[in-house]
Amino acid sequence: MGVRYALDFSSRDGIVHRFFLGAATSAVVAREIYYFHFC
């Protein structure tokens, strides 16, 4: 599984996948910060 992940990372699709994964993670963190400050 780790090897497959490495291959995906080296491919264009892997980079796109990591970009969307990072964006989703950032959105979750931003939402947590928002609720922490405003609730």
PDB file of C-alpha atoms in Angstrom:
ATOM      1  CA  MET A   1       0.000   0.000   0.000  1.00  0.00           C
ATOM      2  CA  GLY A   2       2.861   2.346   0.789  1.00  0.00           C
ATOM      3  CA  VAL A   3       4.450   1.621  -2.589  1.00  0.00           C
ATOM      4  CA  ARG A   4       1.184   2.304  -4.384  1.00  0.00           C
ATOM      5  CA  TYR A   5       0.843   5.578  -2.501  1.00  0.00           C
ATOM      6  CA  ALA A   6       4.362   6.547  -3.557  1.00  0.00           C
ATOM      7  CA  LEU A   7       3.526   5.780  -7.178  1.00  0.00           C
ATOM      8  CA  ASP A   8       0.303   7.788  -6.955  1.00  0.00           C
ATOM      9  CA  PHE A   9       2.225  10.702  -5.437  1.00  0.00           C
ATOM     10  CA  SER A  10       4.705  10.656  -8.319  1.00  0.00           C
ATOM     11  CA  SER A  11       1.890  10.772 -10.868  1.00  0.00           C
ATOM     12  CA  ARG A  12      -0.167  13.800 -11.878  1.00  0.00           C
ATOM     13  CA  ASP A  13      -3.339  12.224 -10.444  1.00  0.00           C
ATOM     14  CA  GLY A  14      -1.539  11.701  -7.134  1.00  0.00           C
ATOM     15  CA  ILE A  15      -0.603  15.386  -6.985  1.00  0.00           C
ATOM     16  CA  VAL A  16      -4.186  16.397  -7.758  1.00  0.00           C
ATOM     17  CA  HIS A  17      -5.458  13.965  -5.110  1.00  0.00           C
ATOM     18  CA  ARG A  18      -3.070  15.402  -2.511  1.00  0.00           C
ATOM     19  CA  PHE A  19      -4.153  18.934  -3.462  1.00  0.00           C
ATOM     20  CA  PHE A  20      -7.823  18.126  -2.887  1.00  0.00           C
ATOM     21  CA  LEU A  21      -7.014  16.179   0.280  1.00  0.00           C
ATOM     22  CA  GLY A  22      -5.031  19.125   1.608  1.00  0.00           C
ATOM     23  CA  ALA A  23      -7.817  21.550   0.701  1.00  0.00           C
ATOM     24  CA  ALA A  24     -10.387  19.377   2.502  1.00  0.00           C
ATOM     25  CA  THR A  25      -8.147  19.159   5.569  1.00  0.00           C
ATOM     26  CA  SER A  26      -7.670  22.935   5.557  1.00  0.00           C
ATOM     27  CA  ALA A  27     -11.441  23.423   5.319  1.00  0.00           C
ATOM     28  CA  VAL A  28     -12.013  21.151   8.328  1.00  0.00           C
ATOM     29  CA  VAL A  29      -9.340  22.970  10.354  1.00  0.00           C
ATOM     30  CA  ALA A  30     -10.788  26.363   9.390  1.00  0.00           C
ATOM     31  CA  ARG A  31     -14.268  25.196  10.445  1.00  0.00           C
ATOM     32  CA  GLU A  32     -12.924  23.977  13.797  1.00  0.00           C
ATOM     33  CA  ILE A  33     -11.203  27.344  14.372  1.00  0.00           C
ATOM     34  CA  TYR A  34     -14.382  29.179  13.349  1.00  0.00           C
ATOM     35  CA  TYR A  35     -16.529  27.243  15.820  1.00  0.00           C
ATOM     36  CA  PHE A  36     -13.877  27.599  18.520  1.00  0.00           C
ATOM     37  CA  HIS A  37     -13.928  31.392  18.207  1.00  0.00           C
ATOM     38  CA  PHE A  38     -17.635  31.996  17.588  1.00  0.00           C
ATOM     39  CA  CYS A  39     -19.434  29.403  19.722  1.00  0.00           C
TER      40      CYS A  39
END
